[in-house]
Every structure is written in structure tokens, then in C-alpha cells.
mmCIF file of C-alpha atoms in Angstrom:
data_model
loop_
_atom_site.group_PDB
_atom_site.id
_atom_site.type_symbol
_atom_site.label_atom_id
_atom_site.label_comp_id
_atom_site.label_asym_id
_atom_site.label_seq_id
_atom_site.Cartn_x
_atom_site.Cartn_y
_atom_site.Cartn_z
ATOM 1 C CA MET A 1 101.302 106.445 145.009
ATOM 2 C CA LEU A 2 105.077 105.096 145.192
ATOM 3 C CA PHE A 3 107.480 108.300 145.635
ATOM 4 C CA LEU A 4 110.967 107.682 146.692
ATOM 5 C CA TYR A 5 113.858 110.527 146.708
ATOM 6 C CA TRP A 6 117.437 109.816 146.190
ATOM 7 C CA THR A 7 120.928 112.309 145.287
ATOM 8 C CA GLY A 8 122.870 112.466 143.162
ATOM 9 C CA GLY A 9 123.195 113.083 139.335
ATOM 10 C CA LYS A 10 124.565 116.443 137.622
ATOM 11 C CA GLU A 11 122.310 117.638 140.448
ATOM 12 C CA MET A 12 124.141 116.352 143.500
ATOM 13 C CA GLY A 13 122.335 116.694 146.351
ATOM 14 C CA LYS A 14 119.232 117.611 145.102
ATOM 15 C CA GLU A 15 116.228 115.932 146.074
ATOM 16 C CA LYS A 16 114.673 113.615 142.534
ATOM 17 C CA ARG A 17 110.493 112.505 143.132
ATOM 18 C CA ILE A 18 110.582 109.106 141.752
ATOM 19 C CA ASN A 19 107.165 107.645 140.932
ATOM 20 C CA CYS A 20 105.403 104.428 139.789
ATOM 21 C CA PHE A 21 104.882 105.712 136.418
ATOM 22 C CA SER A 22 108.787 107.200 135.889
ATOM 23 C CA ILE A 23 109.531 103.766 137.572
ATOM 24 C CA ALA A 24 107.980 101.948 134.643
ATOM 25 C CA VAL A 25 109.593 104.013 132.299
ATOM 26 C CA ARG A 26 113.230 103.155 133.955
ATOM 27 C CA ASN A 27 111.924 99.354 133.601
ATOM 28 C CA LEU A 28 111.186 99.771 130.083
ATOM 29 C CA ASN A 29 114.141 101.131 128.684
ATOM 30 C CA ALA A 30 116.854 98.511 131.353
ATOM 31 C CA GLN A 31 114.879 96.440 129.039
ATOM 32 C CA MET A 32 114.599 97.389 126.111
ATOM 33 C CA TYR A 33 114.709 94.949 123.514
ATOM 34 C CA ARG A 34 112.113 92.790 125.625
ATOM 35 C CA SER A 35 110.251 96.206 125.624
ATOM 36 C CA LEU A 36 110.229 96.212 121.490
ATOM 37 C CA PHE A 37 109.363 92.637 121.178
ATOM 38 C CA MET A 38 105.740 93.510 123.270
ATOM 39 C CA MET A 39 105.288 96.555 121.291
ATOM 40 C CA PHE A 40 105.772 94.728 117.759
ATOM 41 C CA PHE A 41 103.172 91.892 119.197
ATOM 42 C CA VAL A 42 100.526 94.942 119.826
ATOM 43 C CA LEU A 43 101.980 96.846 116.658
ATOM 44 C CA LEU A 44 101.273 94.107 114.263
ATOM 45 C CA MET A 45 97.850 93.702 115.869
ATOM 46 C CA SER A 46 96.925 97.877 115.586
ATOM 47 C CA ALA A 47 98.243 97.534 112.011
ATOM 48 C CA THR A 48 96.326 94.664 110.509
ATOM 49 C CA PHE A 49 92.783 95.508 112.602
ATOM 50 C CA PHE A 50 92.951 99.122 110.938
ATOM 51 C CA PHE A 51 94.088 97.691 107.417
ATOM 52 C CA SER A 52 91.720 95.320 107.857
ATOM 53 C CA ASN A 53 88.548 97.012 108.657
ATOM 54 C CA VAL A 54 89.373 100.374 106.390
ATOM 55 C CA LEU A 55 89.797 98.349 102.908
ATOM 56 C CA VAL A 56 85.935 96.090 104.098
ATOM 57 C CA GLU A 57 84.860 99.861 104.846
ATOM 58 C CA ASN A 58 86.116 101.160 101.107
ATOM 59 C CA MET A 59 84.501 98.030 99.198
ATOM 60 C CA ARG A 60 81.227 98.970 101.223
ATOM 61 C CA LEU A 61 80.869 102.557 100.565
ATOM 62 C CA GLY A 62 82.579 101.834 96.833
ATOM 63 C CA ILE A 63 78.875 99.311 96.352
ATOM 64 C CA LYS A 64 77.073 102.155 98.060
ATOM 65 C CA ASN A 65 78.868 105.290 95.250
ATOM 66 C CA THR A 66 78.655 102.440 93.132
ATOM 67 C CA THR A 67 74.712 101.761 93.450
ATOM 68 C CA GLU A 68 73.642 105.323 94.411
ATOM 69 C CA ARG A 69 75.156 107.023 92.037
ATOM 70 C CA MET A 70 74.187 105.175 89.078
ATOM 71 C CA GLY A 71 71.959 107.685 87.871
ATOM 72 C CA ALA A 72 69.147 104.444 86.724
ATOM 73 C CA ASP A 73 66.115 103.525 87.667
ATOM 74 C CA ILE A 74 66.492 100.408 85.285
ATOM 75 C CA ILE A 75 69.558 99.313 84.213
ATOM 76 C CA VAL A 76 69.572 96.900 81.042
ATOM 77 C CA ILE A 77 72.307 94.319 80.681
ATOM 78 C CA PRO A 78 72.982 90.477 78.595
ATOM 79 C CA ASN A 79 71.480 88.392 81.135
ATOM 80 C CA LYS A 80 75.187 86.089 80.732
ATOM 81 C CA GLY A 81 77.005 89.006 81.290
ATOM 82 C CA THR A 82 75.447 90.739 85.165
ATOM 83 C CA GLU A 83 79.138 89.237 86.188
ATOM 84 C CA ASP A 84 81.704 91.504 83.888
ATOM 85 C CA ILE A 85 78.683 93.649 83.535
ATOM 86 C CA ARG A 86 79.112 94.580 87.676
ATOM 87 C CA GLU A 87 82.712 94.178 87.987
ATOM 88 C CA SER A 88 82.865 97.325 85.007
ATOM 89 C CA LEU A 89 80.958 99.386 87.451
ATOM 90 C CA PHE A 90 82.373 98.550 90.717
ATOM 91 C CA SER A 91 86.035 98.721 89.440
ATOM 92 C CA GLY A 92 86.602 99.520 86.260
ATOM 93 C CA THR A 93 87.450 96.154 85.056
ATOM 94 C CA PRO A 94 87.096 96.455 81.896
ATOM 95 C CA CYS A 95 85.151 93.328 79.484
ATOM 96 C CA SER A 96 83.114 93.326 76.437
ATOM 97 C CA VAL A 97 79.541 92.314 76.690
ATOM 98 C CA ALA A 98 77.036 92.854 73.766
ATOM 99 C CA ILE A 99 72.286 92.143 73.162
ATOM 100 C CA SER A 100 71.067 93.370 69.962
ATOM 101 C CA LYS A 101 70.304 97.593 70.097
ATOM 102 C CA ASP A 102 66.868 96.807 69.550
ATOM 103 C CA TRP A 103 65.901 96.036 72.992
ATOM 104 C CA VAL A 104 66.520 100.073 72.510
ATOM 105 C CA GLU A 105 63.174 101.024 69.745
ATOM 106 C CA ARG A 106 61.202 97.581 72.409
ATOM 107 C CA LEU A 107 62.223 98.917 75.813
ATOM 108 C CA GLY A 108 61.409 102.913 74.674
ATOM 109 C CA LYS A 109 56.882 101.673 73.840
ATOM 110 C CA ILE A 110 57.183 100.744 77.505
ATOM 111 C CA GLU A 111 54.157 102.797 79.800
ATOM 112 C CA GLY A 112 56.142 103.531 82.253
ATOM 113 C CA VAL A 113 59.242 104.413 80.454
ATOM 114 C CA LYS A 114 60.880 108.712 81.184
ATOM 115 C CA ARG A 115 63.761 108.732 78.629
ATOM 116 C CA LEU A 116 66.725 105.418 78.218
ATOM 117 C CA SER A 117 69.722 105.493 77.254
ATOM 118 C CA PRO A 118 72.089 102.896 75.279
ATOM 119 C CA GLN A 119 76.045 102.392 76.241
ATOM 120 C CA LEU A 120 78.469 99.493 74.593
ATOM 121 C CA TYR A 121 81.132 98.197 76.370
ATOM 122 C CA VAL A 122 84.034 97.838 74.760
ATOM 123 C CA ALA A 123 87.684 95.599 76.627
ATOM 124 C CA THR A 124 90.719 97.119 75.930
ATOM 125 C CA GLN A 125 94.236 95.167 76.381
ATOM 126 C CA ALA A 126 97.530 96.218 77.554
ATOM 127 C CA ALA A 127 99.682 95.720 74.934
ATOM 128 C CA SER A 128 101.085 98.556 71.974
ATOM 129 C CA CYS A 129 97.584 98.745 70.406
ATOM 130 C CA CYS A 130 96.577 100.876 73.544
ATOM 131 C CA ASP A 131 97.939 103.805 75.684
ATOM 132 C CA ALA A 132 96.166 101.717 78.742
ATOM 133 C CA ALA A 133 93.959 98.887 79.670
ATOM 134 C CA VAL A 134 90.263 100.917 80.844
ATOM 135 C CA GLN A 135 86.692 99.970 79.534
ATOM 136 C CA LEU A 136 85.898 101.606 76.184
ATOM 137 C CA ILE A 137 81.769 102.847 76.917
ATOM 138 C CA ALA A 138 79.174 104.495 74.196
ATOM 139 C CA PHE A 139 77.384 106.428 74.878
ATOM 140 C CA ASP A 140 74.262 108.559 73.521
ATOM 141 C CA PRO A 141 74.779 112.387 74.524
ATOM 142 C CA LYS A 142 72.352 113.341 73.473
ATOM 143 C CA THR A 143 69.755 110.482 75.482
ATOM 144 C CA ASP A 144 72.479 110.353 78.409
ATOM 145 C CA PHE A 145 71.198 110.702 81.702
ATOM 146 C CA VAL A 146 73.637 109.237 83.511
ATOM 147 C CA VAL A 147 77.913 109.990 82.451
ATOM 148 C CA SER A 148 77.374 113.787 81.695
ATOM 149 C CA PRO A 149 76.077 114.804 85.537
ATOM 150 C CA TRP A 150 79.784 113.832 86.449
ATOM 151 C CA LEU A 151 81.676 116.203 84.391
ATOM 152 C CA SER A 152 84.379 118.327 85.822
ATOM 153 C CA GLU A 153 83.478 121.299 83.785
ATOM 154 C CA LYS A 154 79.734 121.462 83.869
ATOM 155 C CA GLN A 155 78.693 122.349 79.881
ATOM 156 C CA GLU A 156 77.036 121.039 77.737
ATOM 157 C CA LEU A 157 79.450 117.458 76.246
ATOM 158 C CA ASN A 158 79.660 117.863 72.083
ATOM 159 C CA LEU A 159 80.938 115.521 71.580
ATOM 160 C CA GLU A 160 82.677 115.133 67.582
ATOM 161 C CA VAL A 161 84.304 111.802 65.886
ATOM 162 C CA GLY A 162 86.698 111.450 67.778
ATOM 163 C CA GLU A 163 86.546 112.472 70.591
ATOM 164 C CA VAL A 164 86.675 111.100 74.278
ATOM 165 C CA VAL A 165 86.005 112.052 77.871
ATOM 166 C CA VAL A 166 88.111 110.370 79.799
ATOM 167 C CA GLY A 167 87.277 108.563 83.558
ATOM 168 C CA TYR A 168 88.933 110.571 86.840
ATOM 169 C CA ASN A 169 91.822 108.239 86.973
ATOM 170 C CA VAL A 170 92.679 107.802 83.712
ATOM 171 C CA ALA A 171 95.708 109.582 82.426
ATOM 172 C CA ALA A 172 95.387 112.281 80.621
ATOM 173 C CA LYS A 173 94.581 115.760 80.065
ATOM 174 C CA ILE A 174 92.071 117.869 78.090
ATOM 175 C CA GLY A 175 92.803 118.215 74.598
ATOM 176 C CA GLN A 176 95.796 115.131 74.388
ATOM 177 C CA ASN A 177 95.677 112.545 72.031
ATOM 178 C CA ILE A 178 94.922 108.869 73.006
ATOM 179 C CA LYS A 179 95.435 105.398 72.288
ATOM 180 C CA PHE A 180 93.014 102.498 71.439
ATOM 181 C CA TYR A 181 93.020 99.982 69.752
ATOM 182 C CA ASN A 182 95.873 101.823 66.847
ATOM 183 C CA THR A 183 93.528 104.203 66.906
ATOM 184 C CA GLU A 184 93.576 107.764 68.354
ATOM 185 C CA PHE A 185 91.133 109.724 70.005
ATOM 186 C CA LYS A 186 91.739 113.839 71.234
ATOM 187 C CA VAL A 187 90.581 114.039 74.770
ATOM 188 C CA ALA A 188 87.572 116.821 74.890
ATOM 189 C CA ALA A 189 86.541 116.338 78.677
ATOM 190 C CA LYS A 190 87.232 114.484 82.129
ATOM 191 C CA LEU A 191 85.099 113.331 84.662
ATOM 192 C CA ASP A 192 84.949 113.830 88.616
ATOM 193 C CA LYS A 193 86.140 111.678 90.980
ATOM 194 C CA SER A 194 82.969 109.496 90.976
ATOM 195 C CA GLY A 195 83.984 106.265 93.303
ATOM 196 C CA MET A 196 82.894 103.790 90.895
ATOM 197 C CA GLY A 197 84.154 101.730 88.257
ATOM 198 C CA TYR A 198 83.725 105.229 85.710
ATOM 199 C CA ASP A 199 86.231 106.349 87.018
ATOM 200 C CA ASN A 200 88.767 104.209 84.648
ATOM 201 C CA SER A 201 86.712 103.981 82.262
ATOM 202 C CA VAL A 202 87.004 105.925 78.668
ATOM 203 C CA PHE A 203 83.639 107.469 77.000
ATOM 204 C CA MET A 204 82.817 108.678 72.851
ATOM 205 C CA THR A 205 80.164 108.309 71.384
ATOM 206 C CA PHE A 206 78.486 105.651 69.176
ATOM 207 C CA ASP A 207 79.680 106.232 66.059
ATOM 208 C CA THR A 208 82.923 106.939 67.721
ATOM 209 C CA ILE A 209 83.505 104.162 68.495
ATOM 210 C CA TYR A 210 82.234 102.134 66.023
ATOM 211 C CA LYS A 211 85.769 103.794 63.718
ATOM 212 C CA LEU A 212 87.316 100.622 65.786
ATOM 213 C CA ALA A 213 86.318 98.517 62.758
ATOM 214 C CA ASN A 214 88.537 99.224 60.780
ATOM 215 C CA SER A 215 90.936 97.970 63.605
ATOM 216 C CA ASP A 216 91.683 93.929 63.379
ATOM 217 C CA ILE A 217 92.635 93.656 66.824
ATOM 218 C CA VAL A 218 88.627 94.872 68.149
ATOM 219 C CA SER A 219 87.908 91.814 66.600
ATOM 220 C CA GLU A 220 88.791 89.476 69.327
ATOM 221 C CA ASN A 221 86.549 90.989 71.787
ATOM 222 C CA LEU A 222 83.368 91.701 69.663
ATOM 223 C CA ASP A 223 82.032 91.111 66.260
ATOM 224 C CA LYS A 224 83.435 94.233 64.504
ATOM 225 C CA GLU A 225 80.816 93.447 61.124
ATOM 226 C CA ASN A 226 77.455 93.511 63.999
ATOM 227 C CA LEU A 227 79.478 96.316 65.813
ATOM 228 C CA LYS A 228 75.993 99.156 65.290
ATOM 229 C CA ASN A 229 73.873 96.466 66.307
ATOM 230 C CA ILE A 230 74.530 95.751 69.242
ATOM 231 C CA ALA A 231 74.632 97.282 72.995
ATOM 232 C CA SER A 232 75.561 96.325 76.281
ATOM 233 C CA MET A 233 73.466 98.153 78.418
ATOM 234 C CA ILE A 234 69.847 99.903 77.973
ATOM 235 C CA MET A 235 69.824 103.491 80.840
ATOM 236 C CA ILE A 236 66.517 103.424 82.004
ATOM 237 C CA GLU A 237 64.652 105.909 84.127
ATOM 238 C CA VAL A 238 60.884 105.993 84.640
ATOM 239 C CA GLU A 239 57.955 108.134 85.330
ATOM 240 C CA ASP A 240 57.350 109.848 88.906
ATOM 241 C CA GLY A 241 54.652 107.737 90.819
ATOM 242 C CA VAL A 242 56.263 104.729 88.958
ATOM 243 C CA SER A 243 57.188 102.501 91.680
ATOM 244 C CA VAL A 244 61.264 101.196 90.678
ATOM 245 C CA GLY A 245 60.730 97.701 91.743
ATOM 246 C CA SER A 246 57.251 96.892 90.603
ATOM 247 C CA PHE A 247 58.688 98.680 87.259
ATOM 248 C CA GLY A 248 61.966 96.264 86.608
ATOM 249 C CA VAL A 249 59.536 93.387 88.923
ATOM 250 C CA ASP A 250 57.306 93.905 85.379
ATOM 251 C CA LEU A 251 59.267 94.340 83.304
ATOM 252 C CA GLN A 252 61.659 90.954 83.328
ATOM 253 C CA GLU A 253 58.601 88.684 83.558
ATOM 254 C CA ALA A 254 57.119 90.842 80.202
ATOM 255 C CA TYR A 255 60.064 88.666 77.987
ATOM 256 C CA PRO A 256 59.679 85.479 80.441
ATOM 257 C CA GLU A 257 60.450 84.117 76.962
ATOM 258 C CA GLU A 258 64.057 85.931 76.617
ATOM 259 C CA GLU A 259 67.482 85.178 77.399
ATOM 260 C CA GLU A 260 69.242 87.809 76.263
ATOM 261 C CA ILE A 261 68.691 90.272 79.100
ATOM 262 C CA TYR A 262 68.024 91.428 82.401
ATOM 263 C CA ALA A 263 66.084 94.020 83.882
ATOM 264 C CA CYS A 264 67.058 94.986 87.839
ATOM 265 C CA THR A 265 68.007 97.926 89.776
ATOM 266 C CA ALA A 266 71.779 99.384 90.378
ATOM 267 C CA SER A 267 71.187 98.035 94.239
ATOM 268 C CA ASP A 268 69.726 93.987 93.272
ATOM 269 C CA LEU A 269 72.870 93.599 91.156
ATOM 270 C CA MET A 270 75.419 94.661 93.252
ATOM 271 C CA SER A 271 74.181 92.455 95.888
ATOM 272 C CA GLY A 272 76.040 89.509 94.602
ATOM 273 C CA MET A 273 78.904 91.998 95.407
ATOM 274 C CA ALA A 274 77.650 93.200 98.566
ATOM 275 C CA LYS A 275 76.708 89.659 99.884
ATOM 276 C CA GLU A 276 80.958 89.215 99.246
ATOM 277 C CA VAL A 277 81.801 91.566 100.543
ATOM 278 C CA GLU A 278 80.484 90.981 104.213
ATOM 279 C CA LYS A 279 81.827 86.968 103.576
ATOM 280 C CA LEU A 280 85.177 89.008 103.480
ATOM 281 C CA SER A 281 84.909 90.864 106.547
ATOM 282 C CA GLY A 282 83.675 87.819 108.848
ATOM 283 C CA TYR A 283 86.792 86.689 107.676
ATOM 284 C CA GLY A 284 88.897 89.221 108.455
ATOM 285 C CA ASN A 285 86.542 89.227 112.219
ATOM 286 C CA LEU A 286 87.779 86.205 112.903
ATOM 287 C CA LEU A 287 91.345 87.118 112.020
ATOM 288 C CA ILE A 288 91.043 90.620 114.166
ATOM 289 C CA VAL A 289 89.830 87.815 117.589
ATOM 290 C CA LEU A 290 92.136 85.760 116.445
ATOM 291 C CA LEU A 291 95.663 88.177 116.801
ATOM 292 C CA VAL A 292 93.667 89.519 119.292
ATOM 293 C CA VAL A 293 93.381 86.521 121.602
ATOM 294 C CA SER A 294 97.422 85.351 119.872
ATOM 295 C CA THR A 295 98.761 89.113 120.902
ATOM 296 C CA ALA A 296 97.049 88.678 124.590
ATOM 297 C CA LEU A 297 98.564 84.953 125.172
ATOM 298 C CA ALA A 298 101.466 86.386 123.715
ATOM 299 C CA LEU A 299 101.930 89.285 126.545
ATOM 300 C CA ILE A 300 100.734 87.611 129.387
ATOM 301 C CA SER A 301 103.744 84.888 129.044
ATOM 302 C CA ILE A 302 106.089 87.641 128.679
ATOM 303 C CA PHE A 303 104.781 89.370 131.023
ATOM 304 C CA MET A 304 104.484 86.465 133.817
ATOM 305 C CA LEU A 305 108.331 85.403 132.335
ATOM 306 C CA THR A 306 109.365 88.405 133.468
ATOM 307 C CA ILE A 307 108.080 89.223 136.422
ATOM 308 C CA ASN A 308 109.525 85.900 137.947
ATOM 309 C CA GLU A 309 113.073 86.903 136.921
ATOM 310 C CA ARG A 310 112.170 90.142 139.333
ATOM 311 C CA LYS A 311 110.467 89.410 142.270
ATOM 312 C CA TYR A 312 113.190 89.751 143.521
ATOM 313 C CA GLU A 313 112.886 93.844 142.464
ATOM 314 C CA PHE A 314 109.211 93.592 143.264
ATOM 315 C CA GLY A 315 110.766 92.742 147.384
ATOM 316 C CA ILE A 316 113.060 95.113 147.580
ATOM 317 C CA LEU A 317 110.064 97.887 146.215
ATOM 318 C CA TYR A 318 107.821 96.546 149.719
ATOM 319 C CA VAL A 319 110.598 96.481 151.796
ATOM 320 C CA LEU A 320 111.641 100.731 150.839
ATOM 321 C CA GLY A 321 107.988 100.724 151.302
ATOM 322 C CA ALA A 322 106.091 100.114 148.943
ATOM 323 C CA LYS A 323 102.285 99.289 148.569
ATOM 324 C CA ARG A 324 101.622 96.447 147.130
ATOM 325 C CA ARG A 325 99.067 98.171 144.909
ATOM 326 C CA GLN A 326 101.629 100.598 144.386
ATOM 327 C CA VAL A 327 103.608 97.725 142.304
ATOM 328 C CA PHE A 328 100.743 96.497 140.777
ATOM 329 C CA GLN A 329 100.513 100.897 139.036
ATOM 330 C CA ILE A 330 104.324 99.776 138.385
ATOM 331 C CA ILE A 331 103.025 96.905 136.050
ATOM 332 C CA ILE A 332 100.189 98.813 134.588
ATOM 333 C CA SER A 333 102.155 101.764 134.010
ATOM 334 C CA GLU A 334 104.694 99.339 132.005
ATOM 335 C CA ALA A 335 101.294 97.641 129.826
ATOM 336 C CA MET A 336 100.098 100.939 129.185
ATOM 337 C CA ILE A 337 102.498 102.064 127.363
ATOM 338 C CA ILE A 338 103.696 98.776 125.312
ATOM 339 C CA SER A 339 100.442 98.818 124.957
ATOM 340 C CA LEU A 340 99.596 102.447 123.779
ATOM 341 C CA VAL A 341 102.945 103.076 122.102
ATOM 342 C CA GLY A 342 102.697 99.847 119.895
ATOM 343 C CA GLY A 343 99.726 100.596 119.043
ATOM 344 C CA PHE A 344 99.877 103.786 117.977
ATOM 345 C CA ILE A 345 102.802 103.021 115.870
ATOM 346 C CA GLY A 346 100.684 100.288 114.097
ATOM 347 C CA LEU A 347 98.362 102.650 114.049
ATOM 348 C CA ILE A 348 100.124 105.084 111.861
ATOM 349 C CA VAL A 349 102.168 102.313 110.214
ATOM 350 C CA ALA A 350 99.282 100.986 108.621
ATOM 351 C CA TYR A 351 97.857 104.228 108.174
ATOM 352 C CA PHE A 352 100.703 106.033 105.526
ATOM 353 C CA GLY A 353 100.957 102.487 103.603
ATOM 354 C CA ILE A 354 97.999 102.368 102.982
ATOM 355 C CA ALA A 355 98.339 106.406 101.852
ATOM 356 C CA VAL A 356 101.608 106.313 100.333
ATOM 357 C CA PHE A 357 100.275 102.254 98.322
ATOM 358 C CA GLY A 358 96.810 103.233 98.017
ATOM 359 C CA ASP A 359 96.968 102.993 94.899
ATOM 360 C CA VAL A 360 98.709 99.717 94.430
ATOM 361 C CA ILE A 361 96.218 98.312 96.500
ATOM 362 C CA ARG A 362 93.087 99.278 94.579
ATOM 363 C CA GLN A 363 94.577 97.712 91.709
ATOM 364 C CA LYS A 364 95.786 94.665 92.746
ATOM 365 C CA LEU A 365 92.981 94.490 94.956
ATOM 366 C CA GLU A 366 90.200 95.979 91.588
ATOM 367 C CA ILE A 367 89.203 98.449 94.722
ATOM 368 C CA GLN A 368 87.744 101.531 93.349
ATOM 369 C CA TYR A 369 87.398 103.027 96.297
ATOM 370 C CA MET A 370 90.137 104.001 98.848
ATOM 371 C CA SER A 371 89.525 107.377 100.884
ATOM 372 C CA MET A 372 91.596 108.195 103.784
ATOM 373 C CA LYS A 373 89.663 110.925 105.477
ATOM 374 C CA LEU A 374 89.929 112.041 109.125
ATOM 375 C CA GLU A 375 86.248 111.525 109.963
ATOM 376 C CA GLN A 376 85.761 107.604 108.126
ATOM 377 C CA VAL A 377 89.022 105.954 109.926
ATOM 378 C CA GLY A 378 88.839 108.207 112.900
ATOM 379 C CA MET A 379 85.869 105.806 114.579
ATOM 380 C CA THR A 380 88.422 102.985 113.250
ATOM 381 C CA ALA A 381 91.163 104.052 114.797
ATOM 382 C CA LEU A 382 89.653 104.274 118.042
ATOM 383 C CA ILE A 383 88.276 101.609 118.610
ATOM 384 C CA CYS A 384 92.450 100.381 117.702
ATOM 385 C CA MET A 385 93.668 102.098 120.095
ATOM 386 C CA GLY A 386 91.028 100.757 122.329
ATOM 387 C CA ILE A 387 91.618 97.324 121.464
ATOM 388 C CA SER A 388 95.139 97.543 121.762
ATOM 389 C CA PHE A 389 95.141 99.317 124.864
ATOM 390 C CA LEU A 390 92.689 96.746 126.611
ATOM 391 C CA THR A 391 94.771 93.251 126.167
ATOM 392 C CA GLY A 392 97.799 95.522 127.466
ATOM 393 C CA ILE A 393 96.318 96.340 130.345
ATOM 394 C CA LEU A 394 94.298 91.870 130.069
ATOM 395 C CA ALA A 395 97.871 91.123 130.537
ATOM 396 C CA ALA A 396 98.952 93.095 133.199
ATOM 397 C CA VAL A 397 96.468 92.309 135.427
ATOM 398 C CA SER A 398 96.549 88.211 134.339
ATOM 399 C CA SER A 399 100.226 88.396 135.211
ATOM 400 C CA VAL A 400 100.406 90.622 138.133
ATOM 401 C CA TYR A 401 97.891 88.469 140.073
ATOM 402 C CA ARG A 402 100.850 86.012 140.798
ATOM 403 C CA ILE A 403 103.062 88.311 142.558
ATOM 404 C CA SER A 404 100.616 90.842 144.752
ATOM 405 C CA LYS A 405 99.669 86.798 146.566
ATOM 406 C CA GLU A 406 103.469 86.388 147.798
ATOM 407 C CA GLU A 407 104.953 87.818 151.195
ATOM 408 C CA PRO A 408 107.953 90.197 150.582
ATOM 409 C CA TYR A 409 110.382 86.890 152.136
ATOM 410 C CA ARG A 410 109.662 85.480 150.122
ATOM 411 C CA LEU A 411 110.313 87.163 146.887
ATOM 412 C CA ILE A 412 113.951 88.306 147.896
ATOM 413 C CA ARG A 413 114.646 84.959 148.663
ATOM 414 C CA GLU A 414 113.895 84.162 145.540
ATOM 415 C CA LYS A 415 117.002 85.996 144.436
ATOM 416 C CA GLU A 416 119.190 82.881 147.197
#
């Protein structure tokens, strides 16, 4: 390590030791704008990498949560409403789909069915008729085994006509009234955070949702005259020992002529969305590679330009007794400071950006799950810092190679 001694400053006559790292810090301070410009490239790369990875990982976790937490072995839905149901379950996007309610009785007679429970999906609107655009879900508390486990207060659910249960994200407290289609409902209970579309949904009994038949606006979404004869989804739990996969295939094949229903598992239902997330992840990884390469090339170019301008400076260091490896250490130290500081600031900016605007991001991108827990983002942060560090080191090594081959006297004469 290079050590220089000088006297001066406030403590006159006192020797002060300067090493390679302190020289690097002084160099960066002397060229503040250039240093900040290089840090900005690293910051941008770091923030983009962190944001895109956290976004995709949360989408994966959201799909995983929806698949694991559905609570039903088999889900029977309208054949033509698969995409709408998938979006509603994943992100709470309101939809209105229907099949004949006769399917509840027909499916209940099939061997291997332990229990089943129907649900009816009705979309609300962001208009004066409704307090919020959420998914209304009618269910039967007596047969339900999917919604009740998510109650924030573990209790037996006895909903009266006109009472509702609201999801975690719905801005309503127990005891308050909430309006949908010009009809007032009382909030009787609230669900814990589920990490799926239920968080943005409102649940009520079938008798309660039938009150909406009195609203002229509801006819825009459903045939209100036929409201009592339809369902949207039938949740099925099979008997112990019955293969869920085989049961679903057998159930679908049992009604080949029927085009109204589609029987599937939760993982089958969400498989299409999982493929879209993987495709998005591939695009994101490509963007990251391009950004890393662009950042590295930009830093290499800037380092090479500045090193050409600093040949005289390095020549003087050689004359003062510095060795080539010590000059190399100075340049590497500069690159380390730029890459680590820029990477860390980019990480902090992205982290707090997601933390502060998480709800807005979730709503705009229709992502139900947006977690920023340390155990989930910690590895991403470490990888982010590692890439930033390696990018800076690569830029320094590539640019310092040229200067290491020249003789000191030639470096000094560059100034003449």
C-alpha cells in the first residue's frame, strides 16, 4: 500500500499518512460531477434490478398463495368465464359470470365428493351507486369451508340478511354501513389478509345478494330476474383417499357434451397466469442484462476517458515511488466506492419507492401480493449489490490495463 506523508493544515508540522483509499476518495471529491454521473448509472441499474425482481417475485408468491389458500380440491366454473374468474381470484378484479345453480345438486351426487359449496360473483362499479369497485361474492355460510377460515376473529359466522363480510383491503370497519348498487349493507365481520383476490372482495349470503334484484343498475351485469337460479363457482372437497387430479379429469370427462362447466384444480386454474409471469420474468431478465452491459460500457468509457486525462497524475505518483499495483489499487478503490455507493443508494431508492407507493403499484399492475419483508427481499438486495460491485470492478480493470503498460516518463510527457 502506498503511504505519503505531508505537513500542513490546522495541525502545522504534524505528519499525516495518506493511503490508496484516501487518495481515491480525494480524487472522487475533486471530480464531484464526474463521480456523481458514474454513480447515477450504477444507481439506475441497481434500482431497476431490485424493482423488477421484487415485482416478479411478488407476482409468483401471489399465484402460489392463491393456489395454496383456495381451500378447495376441485373448482367448477363457467367454461367461458375462466379468465375472469382467474383475474378475480388473483387480484380481486370484479367480474360477473354464471352457470346454472342446478350443478350444485348434480355434482353433489357424484361419488367421491365429501362436501361442496357454491359462490356467486357479481361485479360492482366505480360510480355513485357503489362505495367502491369491488368483487361481490355470495356464499352459503352453512356449507362454506373456503371463506370462513379467513375471518379475523375466529367465530361462527351467522350472517343476517343485509350483513356482509369485507376483505382485508376494503376500507370499511365492523359495524359500518357500505353501499353497493344503491343498497346499504352492514359490515358484520372482516377477513385477515389472504394475499389473493379475497382481500378486495365483499362476501354476503345468497339471500342478501338477492336484494340487489331491486336495483335497476344491477341488470347491466346480471339477469336480475334469474338471479336466484345461477352460481359462478362451486368449491368441491373430495373424500379422503380420492386422487384430486384423477377426480377432476373424471369429472370433466363425465360431462363431455356439456360446454357450460370447467372442472379444475386451483393450480390448473392459475397455470396460465403462472406462464405469463414466467414470460414477464424472462423479459425482465433480458432488460437487466442489457442494463448491466450498458452500465458497464458507460463506466468503462468514462474511466478510460478520465484515465487518459490523468496520465500526468499517475506519472507523478510513479516518480514519488508508487508501484503499478498501488496505482491499480487507487483506481480500483475509486471504482469500488462508485459502484457500492451508487448500488446502495439505488437499492434504498427502489426499496422505499416500493414501500411508499406499494398500494399504487399493486392497483395499477393488478398485483394482489406486494410484500417487502426482509427475508423475501434480502437475497435480491445482496445480488443487486454484488452486480453493482462487479460492474464497477470490471470497468476499472478494463480501463486501467492500458495505463499499466506505459512508462512513467511517457505519462509525465503527456502533459507537455
